[in-house]
mmCIF file of C-alpha atoms and ligand atoms in Angstrom:
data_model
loop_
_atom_site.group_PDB
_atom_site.id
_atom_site.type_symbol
_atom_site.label_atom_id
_atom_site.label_comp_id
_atom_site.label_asym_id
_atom_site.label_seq_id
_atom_site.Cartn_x
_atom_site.Cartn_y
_atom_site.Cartn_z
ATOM 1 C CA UNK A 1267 30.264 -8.719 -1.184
ATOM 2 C CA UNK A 1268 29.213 -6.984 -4.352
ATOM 3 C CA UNK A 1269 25.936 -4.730 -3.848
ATOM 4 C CA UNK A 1270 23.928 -3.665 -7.382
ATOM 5 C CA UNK A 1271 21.721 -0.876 -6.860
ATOM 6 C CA UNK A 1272 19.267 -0.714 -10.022
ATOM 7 C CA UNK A 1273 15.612 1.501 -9.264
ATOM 8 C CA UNK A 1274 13.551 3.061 -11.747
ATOM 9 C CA UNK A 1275 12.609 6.851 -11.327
ATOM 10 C CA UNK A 1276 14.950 7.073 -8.130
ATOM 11 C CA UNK A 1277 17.786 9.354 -8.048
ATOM 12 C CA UNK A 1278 20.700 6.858 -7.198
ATOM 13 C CA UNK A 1279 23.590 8.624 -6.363
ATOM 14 C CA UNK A 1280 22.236 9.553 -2.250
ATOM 15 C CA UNK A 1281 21.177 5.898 -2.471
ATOM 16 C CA UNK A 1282 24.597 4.124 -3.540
ATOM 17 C CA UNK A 1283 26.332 6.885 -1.179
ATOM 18 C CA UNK A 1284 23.887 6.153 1.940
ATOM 19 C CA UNK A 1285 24.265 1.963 1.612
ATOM 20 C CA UNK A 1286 27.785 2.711 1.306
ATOM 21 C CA UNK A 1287 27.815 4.489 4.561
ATOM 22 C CA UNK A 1288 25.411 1.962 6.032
ATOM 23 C CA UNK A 1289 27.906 -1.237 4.389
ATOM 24 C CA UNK A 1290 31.359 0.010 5.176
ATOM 25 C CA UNK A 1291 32.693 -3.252 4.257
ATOM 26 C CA UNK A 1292 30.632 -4.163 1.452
ATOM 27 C CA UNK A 1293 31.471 -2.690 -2.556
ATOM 28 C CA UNK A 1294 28.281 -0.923 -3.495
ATOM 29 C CA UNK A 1295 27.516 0.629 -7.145
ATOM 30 C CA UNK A 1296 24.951 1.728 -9.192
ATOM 31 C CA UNK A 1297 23.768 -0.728 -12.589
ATOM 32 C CA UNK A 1298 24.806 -0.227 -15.681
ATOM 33 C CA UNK A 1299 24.378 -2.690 -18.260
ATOM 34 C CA UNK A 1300 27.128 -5.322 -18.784
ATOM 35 C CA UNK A 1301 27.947 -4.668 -14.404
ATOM 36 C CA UNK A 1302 29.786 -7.749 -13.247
ATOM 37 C CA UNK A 1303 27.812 -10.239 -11.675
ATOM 38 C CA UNK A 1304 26.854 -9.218 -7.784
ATOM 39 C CA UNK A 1305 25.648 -10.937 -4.851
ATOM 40 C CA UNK A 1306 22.728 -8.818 -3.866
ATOM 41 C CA UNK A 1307 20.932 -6.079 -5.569
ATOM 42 C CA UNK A 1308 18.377 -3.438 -3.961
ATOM 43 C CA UNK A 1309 16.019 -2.698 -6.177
ATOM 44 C CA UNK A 1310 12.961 -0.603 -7.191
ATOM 45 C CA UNK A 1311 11.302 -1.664 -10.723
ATOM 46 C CA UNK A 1312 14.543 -2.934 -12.287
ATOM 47 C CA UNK A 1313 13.922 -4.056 -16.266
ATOM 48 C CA UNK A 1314 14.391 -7.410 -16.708
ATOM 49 C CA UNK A 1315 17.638 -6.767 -18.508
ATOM 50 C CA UNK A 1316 18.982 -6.341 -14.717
ATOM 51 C CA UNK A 1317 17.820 -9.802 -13.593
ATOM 52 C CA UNK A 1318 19.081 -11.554 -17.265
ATOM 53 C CA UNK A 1319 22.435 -10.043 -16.563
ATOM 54 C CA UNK A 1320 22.404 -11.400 -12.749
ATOM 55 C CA UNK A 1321 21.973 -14.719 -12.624
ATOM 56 C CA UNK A 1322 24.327 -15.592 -8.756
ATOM 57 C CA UNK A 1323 21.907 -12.543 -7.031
ATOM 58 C CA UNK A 1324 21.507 -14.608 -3.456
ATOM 59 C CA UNK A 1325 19.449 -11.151 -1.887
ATOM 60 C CA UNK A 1326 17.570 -8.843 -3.845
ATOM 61 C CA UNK A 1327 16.014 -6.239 -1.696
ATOM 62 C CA UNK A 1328 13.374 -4.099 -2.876
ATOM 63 C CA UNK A 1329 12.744 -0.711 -1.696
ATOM 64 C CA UNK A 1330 9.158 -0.729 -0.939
ATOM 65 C CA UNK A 1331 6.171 -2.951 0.748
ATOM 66 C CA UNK A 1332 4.726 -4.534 -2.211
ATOM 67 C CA UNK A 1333 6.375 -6.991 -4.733
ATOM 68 C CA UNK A 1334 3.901 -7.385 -7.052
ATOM 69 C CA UNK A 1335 5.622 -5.647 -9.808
ATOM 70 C CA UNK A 1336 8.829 -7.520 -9.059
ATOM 71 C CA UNK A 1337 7.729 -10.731 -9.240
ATOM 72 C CA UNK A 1338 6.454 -10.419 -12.656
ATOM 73 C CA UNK A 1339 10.194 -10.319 -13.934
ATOM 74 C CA UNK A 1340 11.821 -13.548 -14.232
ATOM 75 C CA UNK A 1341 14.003 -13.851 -11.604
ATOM 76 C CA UNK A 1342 17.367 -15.597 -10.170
ATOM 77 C CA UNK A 1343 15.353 -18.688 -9.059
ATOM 78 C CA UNK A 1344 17.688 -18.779 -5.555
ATOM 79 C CA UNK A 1345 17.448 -15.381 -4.954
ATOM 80 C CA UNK A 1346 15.775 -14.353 -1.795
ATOM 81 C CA UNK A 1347 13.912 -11.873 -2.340
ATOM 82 C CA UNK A 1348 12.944 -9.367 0.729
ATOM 83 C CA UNK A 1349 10.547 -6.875 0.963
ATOM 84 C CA UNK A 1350 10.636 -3.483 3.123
ATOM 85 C CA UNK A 1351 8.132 -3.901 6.193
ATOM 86 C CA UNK A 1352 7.028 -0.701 8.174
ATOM 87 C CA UNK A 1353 10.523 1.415 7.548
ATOM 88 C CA UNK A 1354 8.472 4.500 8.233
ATOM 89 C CA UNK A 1355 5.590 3.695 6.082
ATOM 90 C CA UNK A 1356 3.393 2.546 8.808
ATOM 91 C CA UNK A 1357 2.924 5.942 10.519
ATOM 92 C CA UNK A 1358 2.697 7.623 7.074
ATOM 93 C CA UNK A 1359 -0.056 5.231 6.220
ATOM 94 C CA UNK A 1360 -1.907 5.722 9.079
ATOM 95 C CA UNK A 1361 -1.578 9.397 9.127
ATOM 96 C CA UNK A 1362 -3.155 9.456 5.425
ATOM 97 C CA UNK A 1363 -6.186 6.419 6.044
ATOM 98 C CA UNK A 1364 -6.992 8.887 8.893
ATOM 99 C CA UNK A 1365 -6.973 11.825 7.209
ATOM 100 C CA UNK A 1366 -9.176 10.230 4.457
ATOM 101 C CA UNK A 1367 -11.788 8.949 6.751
ATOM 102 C CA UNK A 1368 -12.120 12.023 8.608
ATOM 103 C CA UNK A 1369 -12.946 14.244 5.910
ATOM 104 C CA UNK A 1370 -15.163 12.260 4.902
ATOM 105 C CA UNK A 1371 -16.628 11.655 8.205
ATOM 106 C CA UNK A 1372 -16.815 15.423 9.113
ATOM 107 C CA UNK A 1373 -17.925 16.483 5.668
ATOM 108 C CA UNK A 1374 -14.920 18.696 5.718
ATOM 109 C CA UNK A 1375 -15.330 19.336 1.548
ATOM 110 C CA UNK A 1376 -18.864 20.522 2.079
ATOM 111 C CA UNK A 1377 -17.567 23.100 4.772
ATOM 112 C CA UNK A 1378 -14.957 24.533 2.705
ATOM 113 C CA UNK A 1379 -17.498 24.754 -0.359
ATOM 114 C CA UNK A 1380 -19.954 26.335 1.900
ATOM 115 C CA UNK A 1381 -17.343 28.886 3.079
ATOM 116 C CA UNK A 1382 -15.763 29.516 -0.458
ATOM 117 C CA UNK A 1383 -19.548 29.935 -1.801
ATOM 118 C CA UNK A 1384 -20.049 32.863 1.514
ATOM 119 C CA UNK A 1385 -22.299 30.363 3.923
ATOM 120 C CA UNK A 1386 -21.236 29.998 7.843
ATOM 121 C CA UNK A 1387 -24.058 26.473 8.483
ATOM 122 C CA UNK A 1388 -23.545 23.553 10.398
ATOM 123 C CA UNK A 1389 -24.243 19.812 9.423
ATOM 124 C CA UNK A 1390 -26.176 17.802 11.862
ATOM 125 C CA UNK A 1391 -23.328 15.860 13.665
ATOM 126 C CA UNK A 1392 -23.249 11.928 12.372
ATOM 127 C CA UNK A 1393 -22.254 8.915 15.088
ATOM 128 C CA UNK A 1394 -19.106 7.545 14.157
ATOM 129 C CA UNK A 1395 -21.047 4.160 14.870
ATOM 130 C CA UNK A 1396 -22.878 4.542 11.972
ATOM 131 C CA UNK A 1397 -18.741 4.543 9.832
ATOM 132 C CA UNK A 1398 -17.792 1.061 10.544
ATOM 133 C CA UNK A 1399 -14.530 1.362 9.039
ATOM 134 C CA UNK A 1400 -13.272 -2.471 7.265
ATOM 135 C CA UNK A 1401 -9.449 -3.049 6.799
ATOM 136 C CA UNK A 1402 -8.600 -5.174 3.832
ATOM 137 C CA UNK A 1403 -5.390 -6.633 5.035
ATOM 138 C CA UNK A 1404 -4.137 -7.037 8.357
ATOM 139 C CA UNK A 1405 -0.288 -6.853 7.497
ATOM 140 C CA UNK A 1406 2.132 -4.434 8.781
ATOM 141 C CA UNK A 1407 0.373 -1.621 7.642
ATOM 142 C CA UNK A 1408 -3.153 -2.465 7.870
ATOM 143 C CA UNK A 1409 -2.327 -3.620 11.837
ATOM 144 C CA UNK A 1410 -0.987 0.337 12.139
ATOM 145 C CA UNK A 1411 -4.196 1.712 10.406
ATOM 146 C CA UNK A 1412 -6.522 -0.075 12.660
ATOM 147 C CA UNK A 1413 -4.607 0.745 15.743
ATOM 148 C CA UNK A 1414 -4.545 4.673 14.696
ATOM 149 C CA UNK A 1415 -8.469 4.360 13.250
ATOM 150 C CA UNK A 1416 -9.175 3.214 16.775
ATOM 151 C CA UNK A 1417 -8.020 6.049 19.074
ATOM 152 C CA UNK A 1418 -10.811 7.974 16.746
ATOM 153 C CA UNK A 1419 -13.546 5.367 18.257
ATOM 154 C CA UNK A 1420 -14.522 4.076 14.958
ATOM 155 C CA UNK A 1421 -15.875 0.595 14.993
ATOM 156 C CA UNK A 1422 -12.966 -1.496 13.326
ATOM 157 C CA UNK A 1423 -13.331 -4.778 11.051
ATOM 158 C CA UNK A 1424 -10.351 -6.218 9.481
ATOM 159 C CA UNK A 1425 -10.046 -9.282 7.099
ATOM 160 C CA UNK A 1426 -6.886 -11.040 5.950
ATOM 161 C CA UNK A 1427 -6.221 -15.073 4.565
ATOM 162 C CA UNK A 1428 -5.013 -16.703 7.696
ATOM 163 C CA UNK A 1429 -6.881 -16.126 11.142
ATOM 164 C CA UNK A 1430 -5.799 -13.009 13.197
ATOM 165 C CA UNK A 1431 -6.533 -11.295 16.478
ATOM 166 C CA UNK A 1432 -6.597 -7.205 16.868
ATOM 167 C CA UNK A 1433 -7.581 -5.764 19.847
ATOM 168 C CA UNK A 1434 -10.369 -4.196 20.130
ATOM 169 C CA UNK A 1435 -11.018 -5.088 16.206
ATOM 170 C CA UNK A 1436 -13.386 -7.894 15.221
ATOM 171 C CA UNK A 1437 -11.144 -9.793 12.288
ATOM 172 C CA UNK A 1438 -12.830 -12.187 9.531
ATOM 173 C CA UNK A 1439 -10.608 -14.625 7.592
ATOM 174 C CA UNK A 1440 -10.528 -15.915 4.405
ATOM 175 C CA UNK A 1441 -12.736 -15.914 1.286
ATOM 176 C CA UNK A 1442 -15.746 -17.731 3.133
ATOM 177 C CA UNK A 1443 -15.815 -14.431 5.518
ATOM 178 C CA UNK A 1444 -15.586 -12.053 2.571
ATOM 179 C CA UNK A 1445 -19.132 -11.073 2.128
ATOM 180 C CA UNK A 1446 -19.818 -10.858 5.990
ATOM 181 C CA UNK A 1447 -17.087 -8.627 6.259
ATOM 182 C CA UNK A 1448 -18.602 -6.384 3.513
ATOM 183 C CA UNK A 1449 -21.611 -6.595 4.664
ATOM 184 C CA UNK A 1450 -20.309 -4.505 8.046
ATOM 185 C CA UNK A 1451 -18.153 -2.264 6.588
ATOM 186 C CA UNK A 1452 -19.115 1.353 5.388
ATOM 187 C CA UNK A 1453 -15.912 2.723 4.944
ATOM 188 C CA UNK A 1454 -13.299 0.251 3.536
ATOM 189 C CA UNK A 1455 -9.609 0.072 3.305
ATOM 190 C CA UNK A 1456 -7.338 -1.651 1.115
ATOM 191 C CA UNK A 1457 -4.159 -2.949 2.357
ATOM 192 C CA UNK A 1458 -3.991 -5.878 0.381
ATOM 193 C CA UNK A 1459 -0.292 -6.974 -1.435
ATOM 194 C CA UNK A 1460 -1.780 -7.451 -5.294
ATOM 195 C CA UNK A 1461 -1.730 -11.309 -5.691
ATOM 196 C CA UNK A 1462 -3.442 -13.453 -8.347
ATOM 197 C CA UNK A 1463 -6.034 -13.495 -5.143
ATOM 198 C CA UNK A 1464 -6.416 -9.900 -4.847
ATOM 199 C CA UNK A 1465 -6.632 -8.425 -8.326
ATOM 200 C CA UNK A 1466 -10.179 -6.730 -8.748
ATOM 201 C CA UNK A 1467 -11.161 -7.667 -5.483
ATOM 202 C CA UNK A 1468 -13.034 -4.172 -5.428
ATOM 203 C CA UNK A 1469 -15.926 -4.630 -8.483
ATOM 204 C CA UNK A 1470 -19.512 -4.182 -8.752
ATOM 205 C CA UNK A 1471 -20.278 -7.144 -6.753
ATOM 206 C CA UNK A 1472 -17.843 -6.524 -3.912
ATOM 207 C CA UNK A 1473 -18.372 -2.790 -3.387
ATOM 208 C CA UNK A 1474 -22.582 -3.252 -3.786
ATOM 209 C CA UNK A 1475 -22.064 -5.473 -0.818
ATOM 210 C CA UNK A 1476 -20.621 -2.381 1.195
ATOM 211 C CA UNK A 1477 -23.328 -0.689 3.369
ATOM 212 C CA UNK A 1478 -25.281 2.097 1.430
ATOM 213 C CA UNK A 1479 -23.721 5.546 1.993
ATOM 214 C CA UNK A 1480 -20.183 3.339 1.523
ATOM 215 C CA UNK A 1481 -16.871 4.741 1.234
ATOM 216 C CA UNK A 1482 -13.616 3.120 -0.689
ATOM 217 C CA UNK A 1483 -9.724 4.133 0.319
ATOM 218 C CA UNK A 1484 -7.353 1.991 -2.104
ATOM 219 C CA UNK A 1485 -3.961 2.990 -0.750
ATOM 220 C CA UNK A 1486 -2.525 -0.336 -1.805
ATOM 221 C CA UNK A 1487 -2.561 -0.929 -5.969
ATOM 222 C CA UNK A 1488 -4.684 0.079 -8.721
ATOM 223 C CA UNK A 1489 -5.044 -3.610 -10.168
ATOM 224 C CA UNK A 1490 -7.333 -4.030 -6.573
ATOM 225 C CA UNK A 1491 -10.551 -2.044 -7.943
ATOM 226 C CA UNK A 1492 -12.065 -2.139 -10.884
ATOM 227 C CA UNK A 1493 -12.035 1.234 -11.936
ATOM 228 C CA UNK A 1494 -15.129 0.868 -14.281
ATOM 229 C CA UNK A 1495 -16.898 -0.312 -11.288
ATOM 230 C CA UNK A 1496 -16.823 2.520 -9.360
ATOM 231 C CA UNK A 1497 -18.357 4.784 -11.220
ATOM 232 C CA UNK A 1498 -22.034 3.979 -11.520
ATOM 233 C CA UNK A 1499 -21.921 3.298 -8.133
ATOM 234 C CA UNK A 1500 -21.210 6.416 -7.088
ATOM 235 C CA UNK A 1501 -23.400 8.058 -9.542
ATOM 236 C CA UNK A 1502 -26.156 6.204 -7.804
ATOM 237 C CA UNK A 1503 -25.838 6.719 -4.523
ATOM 238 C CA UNK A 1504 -24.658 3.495 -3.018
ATOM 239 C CA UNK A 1505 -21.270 4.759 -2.202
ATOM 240 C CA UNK A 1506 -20.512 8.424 -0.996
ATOM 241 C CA UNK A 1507 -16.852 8.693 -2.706
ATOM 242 C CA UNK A 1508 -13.663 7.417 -2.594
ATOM 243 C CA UNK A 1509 -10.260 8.645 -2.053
ATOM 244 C CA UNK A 1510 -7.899 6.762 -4.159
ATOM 245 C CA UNK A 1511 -3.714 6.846 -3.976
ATOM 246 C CA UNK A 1512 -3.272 4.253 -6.504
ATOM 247 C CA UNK A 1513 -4.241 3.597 -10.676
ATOM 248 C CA UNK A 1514 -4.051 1.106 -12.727
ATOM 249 C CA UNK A 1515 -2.228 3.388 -15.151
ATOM 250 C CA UNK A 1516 0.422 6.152 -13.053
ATOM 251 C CA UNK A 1517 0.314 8.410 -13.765
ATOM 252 C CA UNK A 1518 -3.643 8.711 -13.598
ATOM 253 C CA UNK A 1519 -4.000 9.547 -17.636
ATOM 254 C CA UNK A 1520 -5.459 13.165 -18.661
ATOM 255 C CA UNK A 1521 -9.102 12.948 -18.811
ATOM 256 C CA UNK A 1522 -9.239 9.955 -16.623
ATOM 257 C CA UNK A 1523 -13.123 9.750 -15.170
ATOM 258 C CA UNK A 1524 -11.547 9.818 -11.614
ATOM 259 C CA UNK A 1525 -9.636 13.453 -12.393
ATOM 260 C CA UNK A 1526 -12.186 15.897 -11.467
ATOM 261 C CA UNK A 1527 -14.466 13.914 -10.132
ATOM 262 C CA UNK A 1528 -16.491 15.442 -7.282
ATOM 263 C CA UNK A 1529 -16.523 12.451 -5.479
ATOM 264 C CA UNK A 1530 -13.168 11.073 -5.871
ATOM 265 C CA UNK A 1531 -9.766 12.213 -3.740
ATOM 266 C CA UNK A 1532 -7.076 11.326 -6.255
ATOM 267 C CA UNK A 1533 -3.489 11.766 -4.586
ATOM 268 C CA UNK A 1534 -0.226 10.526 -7.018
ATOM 269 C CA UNK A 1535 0.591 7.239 -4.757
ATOM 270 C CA UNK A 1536 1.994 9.073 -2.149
ATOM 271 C CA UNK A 1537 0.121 8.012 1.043
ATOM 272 C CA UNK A 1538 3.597 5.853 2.177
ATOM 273 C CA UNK A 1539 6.791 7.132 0.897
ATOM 274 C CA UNK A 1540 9.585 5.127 0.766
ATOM 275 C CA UNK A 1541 11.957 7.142 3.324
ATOM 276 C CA UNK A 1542 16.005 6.534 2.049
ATOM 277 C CA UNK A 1543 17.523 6.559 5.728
ATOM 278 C CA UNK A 1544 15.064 4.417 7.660
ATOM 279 C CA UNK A 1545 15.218 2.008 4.301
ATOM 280 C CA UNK A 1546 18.769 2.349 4.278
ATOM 281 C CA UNK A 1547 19.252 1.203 7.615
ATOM 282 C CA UNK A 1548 16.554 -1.739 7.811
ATOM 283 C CA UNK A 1549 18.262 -3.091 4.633
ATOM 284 C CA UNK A 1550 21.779 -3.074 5.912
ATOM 285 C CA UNK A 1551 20.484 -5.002 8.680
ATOM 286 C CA UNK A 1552 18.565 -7.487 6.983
ATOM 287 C CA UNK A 1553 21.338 -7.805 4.435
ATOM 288 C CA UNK A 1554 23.750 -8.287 7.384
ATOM 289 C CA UNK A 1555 22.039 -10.946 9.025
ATOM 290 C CA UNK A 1556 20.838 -12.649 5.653
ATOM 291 C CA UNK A 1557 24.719 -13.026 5.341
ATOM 292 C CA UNK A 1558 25.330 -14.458 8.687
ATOM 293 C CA UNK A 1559 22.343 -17.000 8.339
ATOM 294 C CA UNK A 1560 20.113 -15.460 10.591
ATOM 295 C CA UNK A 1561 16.177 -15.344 10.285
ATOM 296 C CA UNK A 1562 14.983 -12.178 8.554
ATOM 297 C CA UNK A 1563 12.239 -10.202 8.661
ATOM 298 C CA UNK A 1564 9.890 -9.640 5.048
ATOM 299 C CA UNK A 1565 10.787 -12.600 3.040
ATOM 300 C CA UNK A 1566 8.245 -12.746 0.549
ATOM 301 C CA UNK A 1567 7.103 -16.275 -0.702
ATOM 302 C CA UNK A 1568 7.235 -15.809 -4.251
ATOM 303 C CA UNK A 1569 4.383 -18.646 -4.801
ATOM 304 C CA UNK A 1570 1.770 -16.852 -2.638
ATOM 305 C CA UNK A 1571 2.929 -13.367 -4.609
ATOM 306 C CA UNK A 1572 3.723 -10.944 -1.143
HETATM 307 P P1 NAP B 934 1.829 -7.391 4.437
HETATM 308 O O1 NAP B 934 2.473 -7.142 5.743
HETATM 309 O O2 NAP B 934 2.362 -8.461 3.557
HETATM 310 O O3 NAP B 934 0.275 -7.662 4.726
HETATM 311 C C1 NAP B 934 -0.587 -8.145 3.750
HETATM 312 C C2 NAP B 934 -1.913 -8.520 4.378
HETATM 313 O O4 NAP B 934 -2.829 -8.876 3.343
HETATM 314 C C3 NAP B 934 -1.812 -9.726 5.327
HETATM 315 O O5 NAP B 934 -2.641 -9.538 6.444
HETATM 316 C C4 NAP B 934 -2.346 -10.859 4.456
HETATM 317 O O6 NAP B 934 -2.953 -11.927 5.175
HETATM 318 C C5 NAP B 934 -3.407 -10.135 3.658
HETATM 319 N N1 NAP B 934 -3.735 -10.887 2.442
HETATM 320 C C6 NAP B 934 -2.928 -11.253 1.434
HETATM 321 N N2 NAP B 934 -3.599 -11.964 0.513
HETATM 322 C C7 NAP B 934 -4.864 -12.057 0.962
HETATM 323 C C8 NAP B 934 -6.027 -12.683 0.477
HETATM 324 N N3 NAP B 934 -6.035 -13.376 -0.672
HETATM 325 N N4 NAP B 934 -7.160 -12.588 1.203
HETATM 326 C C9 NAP B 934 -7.165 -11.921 2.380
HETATM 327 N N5 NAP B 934 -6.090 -11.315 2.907
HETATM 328 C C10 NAP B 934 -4.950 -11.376 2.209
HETATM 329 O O7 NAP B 934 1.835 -6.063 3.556
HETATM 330 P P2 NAP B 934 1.941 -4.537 4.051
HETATM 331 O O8 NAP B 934 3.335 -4.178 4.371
HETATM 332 O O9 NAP B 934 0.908 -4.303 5.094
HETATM 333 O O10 NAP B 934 1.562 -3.776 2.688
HETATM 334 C C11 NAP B 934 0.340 -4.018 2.021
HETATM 335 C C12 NAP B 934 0.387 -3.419 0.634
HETATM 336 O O11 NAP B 934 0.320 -1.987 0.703
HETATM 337 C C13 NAP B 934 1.666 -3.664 -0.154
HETATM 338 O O12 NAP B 934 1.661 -4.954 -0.761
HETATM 339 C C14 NAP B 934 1.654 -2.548 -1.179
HETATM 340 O O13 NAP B 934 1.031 -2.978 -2.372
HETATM 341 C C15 NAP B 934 0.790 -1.468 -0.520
HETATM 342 N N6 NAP B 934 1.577 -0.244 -0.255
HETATM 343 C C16 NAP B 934 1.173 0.919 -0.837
HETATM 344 C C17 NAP B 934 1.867 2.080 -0.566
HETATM 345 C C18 NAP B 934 1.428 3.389 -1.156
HETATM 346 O O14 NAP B 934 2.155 4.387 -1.041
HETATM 347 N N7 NAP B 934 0.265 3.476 -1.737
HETATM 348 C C19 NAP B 934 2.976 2.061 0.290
HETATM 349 C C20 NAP B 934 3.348 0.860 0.857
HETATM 350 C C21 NAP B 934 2.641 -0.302 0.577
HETATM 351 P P3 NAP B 934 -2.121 -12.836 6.192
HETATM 352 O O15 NAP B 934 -1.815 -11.927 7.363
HETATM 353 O O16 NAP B 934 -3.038 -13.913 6.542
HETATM 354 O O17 NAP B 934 -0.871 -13.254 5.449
HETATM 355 C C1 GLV B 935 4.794 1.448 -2.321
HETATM 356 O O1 GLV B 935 3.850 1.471 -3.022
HETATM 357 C C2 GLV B 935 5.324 0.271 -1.698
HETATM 358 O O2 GLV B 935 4.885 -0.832 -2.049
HETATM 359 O O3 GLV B 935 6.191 0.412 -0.819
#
């Protein structure tokens, strides 16, 4: 089998030599343009060019969760296309949703003002009861964060399209569910894939529905909150701040509103990293098994967009 590699802002060489390690049998290079046709390609924002030049692609693998960027291109029409699920991002996510809520929860920024500014006071302690904390997407990763949100004792919603069950989580489905899961939540998390569905699901409306004293974490995609939005609702009170991974524009342009922002975590879409050997590895099984005919895991359905 011939193996393209083609992804944007990604150093290929430990790439091409790690799939080559990981598909002993398989001939593995990196694009350029004009490459003979291939039979699968891995792939992290290729240009289109890539897909025009590949029209027999049967696999195209991408090295990450979300495919929204992917599917935009035109692509092979028979090409499966296969997305990376957990691969090490699952912990990572977790880790960072945690991290976020906490320092909210414990007012950890006010501490370290108070200290840089020469104070030693305490904070009367709040009841985590009081930070219902509402997962937007109940996928691989959003399954993770509730689980690790949990062992904190955090009251946990979650809300996805079809009907799930999460332990110890009470789960709301669909769009007629929506606003009662808003309703509940105080701090919110979204996991969402960015679909057609999805895009500005956080906007004025949505986020004045949150309860007052709210909280937003957007580790999935910029295109999910309205970035206007935001704004005026933290400068009146409704929500307490944000921490925010993800931009409509990345990098998050000088003088963006959100830079600097006393309210607003910015971090440069980092809360899952894409790790090479755990990616390497899931890929050159699903590739394997693809080949064979077996079921794989993380096929996306390119109609419903993840
Ligand atoms: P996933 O396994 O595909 O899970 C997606 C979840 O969203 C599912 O529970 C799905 O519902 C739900 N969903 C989709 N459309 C919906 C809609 N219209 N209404 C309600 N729920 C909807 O995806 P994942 O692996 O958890 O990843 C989620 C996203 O995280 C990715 O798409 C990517 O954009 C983002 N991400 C960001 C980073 C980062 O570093 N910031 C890293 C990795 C991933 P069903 O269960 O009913 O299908
Ligand atoms: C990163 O954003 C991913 O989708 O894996």
């Amino acid at each position: 089998m011939h193996i393209l590699f083609c992804a944007d802002g990604t150093k290929a060489a430990p790439w091409v030599e790690a799939l080559r390690v990981a598909l002993p049998q398989h001939d593995i290079e990196d694009w350029q343009p004009g490459a003979p046709a291939a039979d699968h390609a891995v792939v992290w924002s290729p240009p289109q060019q890539f897909f025009d030049e590949q029209p027999r692609l049967k696999g195209v693998f991408n090295l990450g969760a979300g495919v929204d960027a992917l599917l935009k291109l035109r692509l092979p029409p028979p090409a499966t296309v296969v997305r990376i699920d957990d691969g090490g991002m699952a912990v990572q996510m977790a880790e960072f949703v945690c991290h976020a809520l906490i320092r909210h929860f414990r007012e950890l920024d006010a501490y370290e003002d108070d200290i840089q500014q020469g104070k030693w006071s305490y904070r009367k302690p709040r009841s985590r009861t009081d930070f219902t904390v509402g997962i937007m997407g109940l996928g691989v990763l959003g399954q993770r964060v509730a689980q690790a949100v949990q062992h904190f004792e955090f009251p946990v919603l979650g809300w996805s399209r079809t009907a799930k069950e999460l332990p110890g989580a009470r789960c709301f489905t669909g769009a007629e569910q929506f606003d009662d899961f808003l309703a509940a939540t105080r701090v919110l998390v979204c996991l969402l894939p960015l679909t057609p569905e999805t895009e500005g699901i956080m906007n004025a409306r949505t986020l004045a529905r949150l309860q007052p004293g709210g909280y937003v974490i957007n580790v999935a995609r910029g295109g999910h909150l309205v970035e206007e939005d935001l704004l005026p609702l933290l400068a009146n009170g409704h929500l307490a701040g944000a921490t925010l991974d993800v931009f409509r524009t990345e990098p998050l342009p000088a003088g963006h509103p959100f830079r600097n922002h006393p309210k607003i975590t910015v971090t440069p879409h980092t809360s899952a990293r894409t790790l090479r050997e755990e990616t390497v590895a899931q890929i050159a099984r699903k590739l394997t098994a693809f080949e064979r005919g077996e079921p794989i895991a993380g096929v996306v359905d390119r109609e419903r967009g993840y």
